[in-house]
Short mmCIF file of C-alpha atoms in Angstrom, two decimals:
data_model
loop_
_atom_site.label_atom_id
_atom_site.label_comp_id
_atom_site.label_asym_id
_atom_site.label_seq_id
_atom_site.Cartn_x
_atom_site.Cartn_y
_atom_site.Cartn_z
CA UNK A 1 -13.35 -31.93 7.01
CA UNK A 2 -14.82 -34.97 8.75
CA UNK A 3 -12.27 -35.14 11.55
CA UNK A 4 -12.08 -31.47 12.57
CA UNK A 5 -8.72 -30.78 14.15
CA UNK A 6 -7.79 -27.92 16.43
CA UNK A 7 -4.91 -25.56 15.74
CA UNK A 8 -3.63 -23.05 18.26
CA UNK A 9 -1.96 -19.97 16.78
CA UNK A 10 0.16 -18.12 19.33
CA UNK A 11 0.99 -14.54 18.39
CA UNK A 12 1.55 -11.18 20.05
CA UNK A 13 -1.92 -9.62 19.54
CA UNK A 14 -3.93 -8.06 16.70
CA UNK A 15 -2.45 -4.56 16.59
CA UNK A 16 -0.87 -3.21 13.40
CA UNK A 17 2.36 -4.99 12.47
CA UNK A 18 3.87 -7.64 10.22
CA UNK A 19 3.65 -10.52 12.71
CA UNK A 20 0.12 -9.56 13.65
CA UNK A 21 -0.92 -9.40 9.99
CA UNK A 22 0.68 -12.76 9.14
CA UNK A 23 -0.67 -14.61 12.18
CA UNK A 24 -4.22 -13.28 11.77
CA UNK A 25 -4.16 -14.14 8.04
CA UNK A 26 -3.16 -17.72 8.80
CA UNK A 27 -5.70 -18.04 11.61
CA UNK A 28 -8.45 -16.96 9.21
CA UNK A 29 -7.10 -19.10 6.39
CA UNK A 30 -6.99 -22.25 8.50
CA UNK A 31 -10.52 -21.52 9.71
CA UNK A 32 -11.62 -21.21 6.07
CA UNK A 33 -10.06 -24.63 5.41
CA UNK A 34 -12.26 -26.16 8.12
CA UNK A 35 -9.94 -26.33 11.13
CA UNK A 36 -11.00 -25.24 14.59
CA UNK A 37 -8.67 -22.31 15.30
CA UNK A 38 -7.70 -20.66 18.56
CA UNK A 39 -5.66 -17.44 18.55
CA UNK A 40 -3.80 -17.23 21.85
CA UNK A 41 -2.52 -13.66 22.21
CA UNK A 42 0.57 -12.87 24.29
CA UNK A 43 -0.43 -9.24 24.83
CA UNK A 44 -3.67 -7.41 25.49
CA UNK A 45 -3.47 -4.41 23.18
CA UNK A 46 -5.48 -2.43 20.65
CA UNK A 47 -6.91 -4.49 17.81
CA UNK A 48 -6.20 -3.50 14.22
CA UNK A 49 -6.71 -6.78 12.35
CA UNK A 50 -9.89 -8.84 12.58
CA UNK A 51 -10.47 -12.58 12.87
CA UNK A 52 -13.24 -14.72 11.40
CA UNK A 53 -16.20 -15.04 13.73
CA UNK A 54 -15.47 -18.75 14.31
CA UNK A 55 -11.86 -18.16 15.41
CA UNK A 56 -11.65 -18.21 19.20
CA UNK A 57 -9.58 -15.24 20.42
CA UNK A 58 -7.98 -15.62 23.86
CA UNK A 59 -6.09 -12.66 25.30
CA UNK A 60 -4.74 -11.83 28.80
CA UNK A 61 -7.08 -10.37 31.39
CA UNK A 62 -7.48 -6.59 31.59
CA UNK A 63 -4.34 -4.92 32.89
CA UNK A 64 -2.05 -7.86 32.08
CA UNK A 65 0.67 -7.70 29.41
CA UNK A 66 -0.64 -4.41 28.05
CA UNK A 67 2.75 -2.78 27.48
CA UNK A 68 5.36 -4.76 29.40
CA UNK A 69 5.65 -8.54 29.13
CA UNK A 70 5.44 -10.45 32.41
CA UNK A 71 7.53 -13.50 31.50
CA UNK A 72 6.69 -16.03 34.20
CA UNK A 73 2.92 -15.33 34.29
CA UNK A 74 2.93 -15.60 30.50
CA UNK A 75 4.66 -18.99 30.60
CA UNK A 76 2.17 -20.16 33.24
CA UNK A 77 -0.81 -18.91 31.22
CA UNK A 78 0.39 -20.60 28.01
CA UNK A 79 0.85 -23.95 29.80
CA UNK A 80 -2.61 -23.70 31.35
CA UNK A 81 -4.34 -22.71 28.10
CA UNK A 82 -2.70 -25.39 25.99
CA UNK A 83 -3.77 -28.06 28.45
CA UNK A 84 -7.27 -26.58 28.45
CA UNK A 85 -7.66 -26.44 24.63
CA UNK A 86 -5.63 -29.61 23.93
CA UNK A 87 -4.88 -28.64 20.31
CA UNK A 88 -3.69 -31.03 17.62
CA UNK A 89 -1.17 -28.48 16.39
CA UNK A 90 0.57 -25.41 17.79
CA UNK A 91 2.12 -22.70 15.63
CA UNK A 92 3.98 -19.84 17.32
CA UNK A 93 4.88 -16.56 15.65
CA UNK A 94 8.24 -15.01 16.66
CA UNK A 95 11.35 -16.68 18.07
CA UNK A 96 11.12 -15.22 21.58
CA UNK A 97 7.45 -16.12 21.97
CA UNK A 98 8.32 -19.61 20.78
CA UNK A 99 10.99 -19.79 23.47
CA UNK A 100 8.33 -18.97 26.09
CA UNK A 101 6.08 -21.64 24.61
CA UNK A 102 8.98 -24.13 24.67
CA UNK A 103 9.48 -23.47 28.38
CA UNK A 104 5.73 -23.59 29.04
CA UNK A 105 5.33 -26.96 27.32
CA UNK A 106 8.51 -28.58 28.63
CA UNK A 107 7.57 -31.99 30.00
CA UNK A 108 3.93 -31.86 28.80
CA UNK A 109 4.34 -33.97 25.68
CA UNK A 110 3.01 -31.22 23.40
CA UNK A 111 5.16 -30.29 20.42
CA UNK A 112 5.12 -26.88 18.79
CA UNK A 113 6.16 -25.29 15.50
CA UNK A 114 7.79 -21.90 15.08
CA UNK A 115 7.09 -19.39 12.33
CA UNK A 116 10.37 -17.46 12.36
CA UNK A 117 9.70 -13.82 11.53
CA UNK A 118 12.91 -11.93 12.16
CA UNK A 119 15.38 -10.77 9.59
CA UNK A 120 18.66 -12.75 9.86
CA UNK A 121 20.28 -9.41 10.73
CA UNK A 122 17.99 -8.69 13.70
CA UNK A 123 19.90 -8.34 16.98
CA UNK A 124 18.15 -9.65 20.07
CA UNK A 125 18.88 -8.22 23.50
CA UNK A 126 21.32 -10.32 25.54
CA UNK A 127 18.67 -11.42 28.07
CA UNK A 128 16.31 -12.58 25.33
CA UNK A 129 19.11 -14.38 23.48
CA UNK A 130 19.87 -16.29 26.68
CA UNK A 131 16.21 -17.23 27.23
CA UNK A 132 15.96 -18.38 23.61
CA UNK A 133 19.02 -20.60 23.87
CA UNK A 134 17.96 -22.19 27.16
CA UNK A 135 14.41 -22.81 25.94
CA UNK A 136 15.43 -24.32 22.60
CA UNK A 137 18.03 -26.51 24.30
CA UNK A 138 15.46 -27.87 26.76
CA UNK A 139 12.54 -28.09 24.34
CA UNK A 140 13.28 -27.28 20.69
CA UNK A 141 10.49 -26.76 18.14
CA UNK A 142 9.37 -29.74 16.08
CA UNK A 143 9.69 -27.61 12.96
CA UNK A 144 10.53 -24.10 11.80
CA UNK A 145 8.79 -22.14 9.06
CA UNK A 146 11.19 -19.79 7.28
CA UNK A 147 9.82 -17.09 5.01
CA UNK A 148 12.67 -17.13 2.48
CA UNK A 149 15.48 -19.45 1.33
CA UNK A 150 18.05 -17.02 2.75
CA UNK A 151 16.32 -17.11 6.13
CA UNK A 152 16.13 -20.92 6.03
CA UNK A 153 19.91 -21.17 5.63
CA UNK A 154 20.33 -19.01 8.73
CA UNK A 155 17.78 -21.05 10.72
CA UNK A 156 19.56 -24.32 9.90
CA UNK A 157 22.74 -22.92 11.39
CA UNK A 158 20.90 -21.65 14.47
CA UNK A 159 18.69 -24.64 15.27
CA UNK A 160 20.91 -27.43 14.00
CA UNK A 161 19.70 -30.64 12.32
CA UNK A 162 16.83 -31.59 14.65
CA UNK A 163 13.86 -29.36 13.69
CA UNK A 164 12.44 -29.75 10.20
CA UNK A 165 12.74 -26.47 8.30
CA UNK A 166 10.35 -25.49 5.52
CA UNK A 167 10.27 -22.35 3.39
CA UNK A 168 6.70 -21.03 3.29
CA UNK A 169 6.20 -17.32 2.56
CA UNK A 170 3.53 -15.08 3.98
CA UNK A 171 0.11 -15.04 2.39
CA UNK A 172 -2.23 -12.37 1.11
CA UNK A 173 -5.22 -11.84 3.35
CA UNK A 174 -7.67 -11.41 0.48
CA UNK A 175 -8.06 -10.72 -3.21
CA UNK A 176 -7.20 -7.12 -3.97
CA UNK A 177 -10.02 -4.83 -5.09
CA UNK A 178 -7.61 -2.15 -6.26
CA UNK A 179 -7.50 -0.72 -9.76
CA UNK A 180 -4.36 1.45 -9.94
CA UNK A 181 -4.26 4.47 -12.20
CA UNK A 182 -1.01 3.68 -13.99
CA UNK A 183 -1.16 7.06 -15.72
CA UNK A 184 -0.86 8.90 -12.40
CA UNK A 185 2.42 10.43 -11.31
CA UNK A 186 2.35 9.18 -7.73
CA UNK A 187 4.83 6.79 -6.12
CA UNK A 188 3.66 4.82 -3.08
CA UNK A 189 5.54 3.35 -0.12
CA UNK A 190 4.03 1.75 3.00
CA UNK A 191 5.35 0.85 6.47
CA UNK A 192 6.23 2.02 9.97
CA UNK A 193 7.87 5.42 9.65
CA UNK A 194 9.74 5.12 12.95
CA UNK A 195 11.54 1.91 11.90
CA UNK A 196 15.08 2.54 10.60
CA UNK A 197 15.12 -0.81 8.80
CA UNK A 198 12.25 0.32 6.55
CA UNK A 199 14.71 2.68 4.83
CA UNK A 200 12.33 5.53 4.08
CA UNK A 201 15.18 8.00 4.57
CA UNK A 202 16.85 6.38 1.54
CA UNK A 203 13.74 6.76 -0.59
CA UNK A 204 13.38 10.41 0.44
CA UNK A 205 16.99 11.05 -0.62
CA UNK A 206 16.37 9.23 -3.91
CA UNK A 207 13.47 11.59 -4.66
CA UNK A 208 16.02 14.36 -5.27
CA UNK A 209 16.93 12.53 -8.49
CA UNK A 210 13.42 11.48 -9.57
CA UNK A 211 11.56 13.37 -12.31
CA UNK A 212 10.34 16.62 -10.74
CA UNK A 213 6.68 16.18 -11.71
CA UNK A 214 6.35 12.94 -9.69
CA UNK A 215 5.16 12.85 -6.07
CA UNK A 216 5.67 10.33 -3.26
CA UNK A 217 3.17 9.24 -0.60
CA UNK A 218 4.53 7.28 2.37
CA UNK A 219 1.70 5.62 4.34
CA UNK A 220 2.17 4.57 7.97
CA UNK A 221 2.77 7.72 10.00
CA UNK A 222 1.84 8.06 13.67
CA UNK A 223 2.79 11.72 13.39
CA UNK A 224 4.03 14.05 10.68
CA UNK A 225 6.78 15.17 13.04
CA UNK A 226 10.11 13.39 13.35
CA UNK A 227 13.39 12.65 11.52
CA UNK A 228 11.75 11.85 8.18
CA UNK A 229 9.82 15.09 8.14
CA UNK A 230 13.01 16.94 9.11
CA UNK A 231 14.83 15.28 6.20
CA UNK A 232 12.05 16.23 3.78
CA UNK A 233 12.32 19.84 4.96
CA UNK A 234 16.12 19.79 4.76
CA UNK A 235 16.01 18.58 1.14
CA UNK A 236 13.21 21.03 0.26
CA UNK A 237 10.92 18.21 -0.88
CA UNK A 238 7.82 19.11 1.13
CA UNK A 239 5.87 19.93 -2.05
CA UNK A 240 6.59 16.46 -3.49
CA UNK A 241 6.47 14.09 -0.49
CA UNK A 242 3.59 13.51 1.93
CA UNK A 243 3.60 11.41 5.10
CA UNK A 244 0.20 9.77 5.36
CA UNK A 245 -1.41 8.16 8.46
CA UNK A 246 -1.73 4.41 8.99
CA UNK A 247 -4.52 2.82 6.98
CA UNK A 248 -6.19 -0.58 7.34
CA UNK A 249 -7.38 -0.39 3.73
CA UNK A 250 -4.82 0.81 1.18
CA UNK A 251 -7.14 0.55 -1.84
CA UNK A 252 -7.46 4.33 -2.19
CA UNK A 253 -3.67 4.73 -2.20
CA UNK A 254 -3.18 1.87 -4.65
CA UNK A 255 -5.77 3.39 -6.97
CA UNK A 256 -4.09 6.80 -7.03
CA UNK A 257 -0.54 5.45 -7.56
CA UNK A 258 1.37 3.93 -10.46
CA UNK A 259 4.69 2.79 -8.90
CA UNK A 260 5.38 1.03 -5.60
CA UNK A 261 8.77 1.32 -3.90
CA UNK A 262 10.19 -0.72 -1.01
CA UNK A 263 13.49 0.84 0.18
CA UNK A 264 14.06 -1.39 3.24
CA UNK A 265 17.47 -2.20 4.66
CA UNK A 266 16.22 -5.60 5.83
CA UNK A 267 12.96 -7.52 6.30
CA UNK A 268 11.87 -10.87 7.63
CA UNK A 269 9.53 -10.99 4.65
CA UNK A 270 8.26 -7.98 2.65
CA UNK A 271 4.49 -8.35 3.14
CA UNK A 272 3.80 -4.90 1.73
CA UNK A 273 5.61 -5.80 -1.48
CA UNK A 274 3.45 -8.80 -2.40
CA UNK A 275 0.28 -6.90 -1.46
CA UNK A 276 1.21 -3.99 -3.73
CA UNK A 277 2.07 -6.42 -6.55
CA UNK A 278 -1.24 -8.24 -6.12
CA UNK A 279 -2.96 -4.86 -6.27
CA UNK A 280 -1.41 -4.35 -9.71
CA UNK A 281 1.39 -1.89 -9.00
CA UNK A 282 4.81 -2.32 -10.66
CA UNK A 283 7.37 -2.52 -7.81
CA UNK A 284 10.90 -1.17 -7.38
CA UNK A 285 12.96 -2.64 -4.52
CA UNK A 286 16.44 -2.67 -3.11
CA UNK A 287 17.83 -6.21 -3.17
CA UNK A 288 18.02 -6.40 0.61
CA UNK A 289 18.01 -9.49 2.86
CA UNK A 290 15.64 -11.20 2.81
CA UNK A 291 12.93 -11.67 0.23
CA UNK A 292 12.84 -9.39 -2.82
CA UNK A 293 15.06 -11.55 -5.05
CA UNK A 294 12.77 -14.52 -4.33
CA UNK A 295 9.67 -12.50 -5.25
CA UNK A 296 10.83 -10.17 -8.03
CA UNK A 297 12.27 -11.40 -11.33
CA UNK A 298 14.17 -8.27 -12.34
CA UNK A 299 12.69 -6.69 -15.44
CA UNK A 300 9.72 -9.07 -15.48
CA UNK A 301 7.44 -8.40 -12.51
CA UNK A 302 9.46 -5.59 -10.95
CA UNK A 303 12.84 -3.89 -10.79
CA UNK A 304 15.62 -4.84 -8.35
CA UNK A 305 18.27 -2.31 -7.36
CA UNK A 306 21.64 -3.13 -5.74
CA UNK A 307 21.32 -2.75 -1.97
CA UNK A 308 21.97 0.81 -0.79
CA UNK A 309 22.35 2.35 -4.28
CA UNK A 310 20.20 5.47 -3.80
CA UNK A 311 20.91 6.93 -7.23
CA UNK A 312 20.23 3.48 -8.72
CA UNK A 313 16.87 3.46 -6.92
CA UNK A 314 16.05 6.84 -8.46
CA UNK A 315 17.14 5.58 -11.90
CA UNK A 316 14.84 2.54 -11.63
CA UNK A 317 11.92 4.75 -10.61
CA UNK A 318 12.66 7.11 -13.50
CA UNK A 319 12.76 4.17 -15.93
CA UNK A 320 9.18 3.27 -15.02
CA UNK A 321 8.09 6.89 -14.71
CA UNK A 322 9.18 7.59 -18.29
CA UNK A 323 7.38 4.63 -19.89
CA UNK A 324 3.66 3.99 -19.34
CA UNK A 325 3.72 0.81 -21.44
CA UNK A 326 6.55 -0.58 -19.30
CA UNK A 327 4.57 0.19 -16.14
CA UNK A 328 1.58 -1.65 -17.60
CA UNK A 329 3.64 -4.66 -18.67
CA UNK A 330 5.36 -5.10 -15.31
CA UNK A 331 2.12 -4.43 -13.41
CA UNK A 332 0.35 -7.23 -15.32
CA UNK A 333 3.13 -9.67 -14.40
CA UNK A 334 3.23 -8.46 -10.79
CA UNK A 335 -0.50 -9.16 -10.46
CA UNK A 336 0.30 -12.90 -10.58
CA UNK A 337 1.33 -12.59 -6.90
CA UNK A 338 -2.39 -12.76 -6.16
CA UNK A 339 -2.36 -16.44 -7.12
CA UNK A 340 1.14 -17.32 -5.93
CA UNK A 341 0.53 -16.05 -2.38
CA UNK A 342 -3.18 -16.76 -1.92
CA UNK A 343 -4.18 -17.49 1.67
CA UNK A 344 -5.74 -20.87 0.80
CA UNK A 345 -2.59 -22.01 -0.97
CA UNK A 346 -0.20 -20.91 1.80
CA UNK A 347 -2.40 -22.16 4.66
CA UNK A 348 -2.77 -25.58 3.02
CA UNK A 349 1.03 -25.84 2.95
CA UNK A 350 1.23 -24.80 6.62
CA UNK A 351 -1.35 -27.39 7.68
CA UNK A 352 0.58 -30.07 5.80
CA UNK A 353 3.82 -29.03 7.51
CA UNK A 354 2.09 -29.27 10.89
CA UNK A 355 1.14 -32.86 9.98
CA UNK A 356 -2.58 -32.06 10.14
#
């Protein structure tokens, strides 16, 4: 790129999480496309995801914003850093952080874009809702990235006609190196175990009705103690369900599994779903808001189950469990996600939306 432009990505930090994964993927993808990229972190916390060596990472000083967010110092820091870096484009991940950026940049002449991450059903605390409204009234974003069509409809109602709204899904960080064993009798699920919206309790209940010789691994545990473990014990499923620790590389789990299940109640965008599909696993998902129906064509590259139908979820799993050829057919179609959600493709669309 002859005229190298600077993009500032503003995100929470690089610890494990959906926003952190998406923002770091885009930072790396834009760097790969030739942009000068700065990742301005709101928090100073443990790092789980990594950035390309050419991406400049700027986080708060030691002891600042480690657990609790200091709102006014954060606004002041953002204003100072943006003036210092003078970027050509600013993309903020998360509505509340975008509100802080809106306040920080009020009167500076800089415009910013928001990548809206929350499920339409997410309930913000009253104080944060107030800050959001004030900030977006004073200094609204120039544009909003929605992850799904359903989310975009909600954002249009929230932000009104002024910001441009574009549907751009999350990207895959890299090409999958997985080679699933579709003859195995292991079901895989991935996500934060302490998050009620992930719906793992529903999957555990569904396992009562799944063929008895199939096992389930749920990856993402901080501890094997807690409500999910209690539920597994209550249902006498300890010999069939294991709670596995967090993993930065899921290749081993993909390789030992033959069905992927996402039982969420709601998501901003189901990152784990497209990653499992790209790895070559046939997926089963509740048709929750938002995302699965825009990713899965039922019966083609996965199976969709009516939201909340636990016995229906078990029936869909059993359908795949009973038919190896069906698992192989759906897995081959699901693998196309690798092209549809490639980082280069998604980041090129983002750069175009930012007018860069």
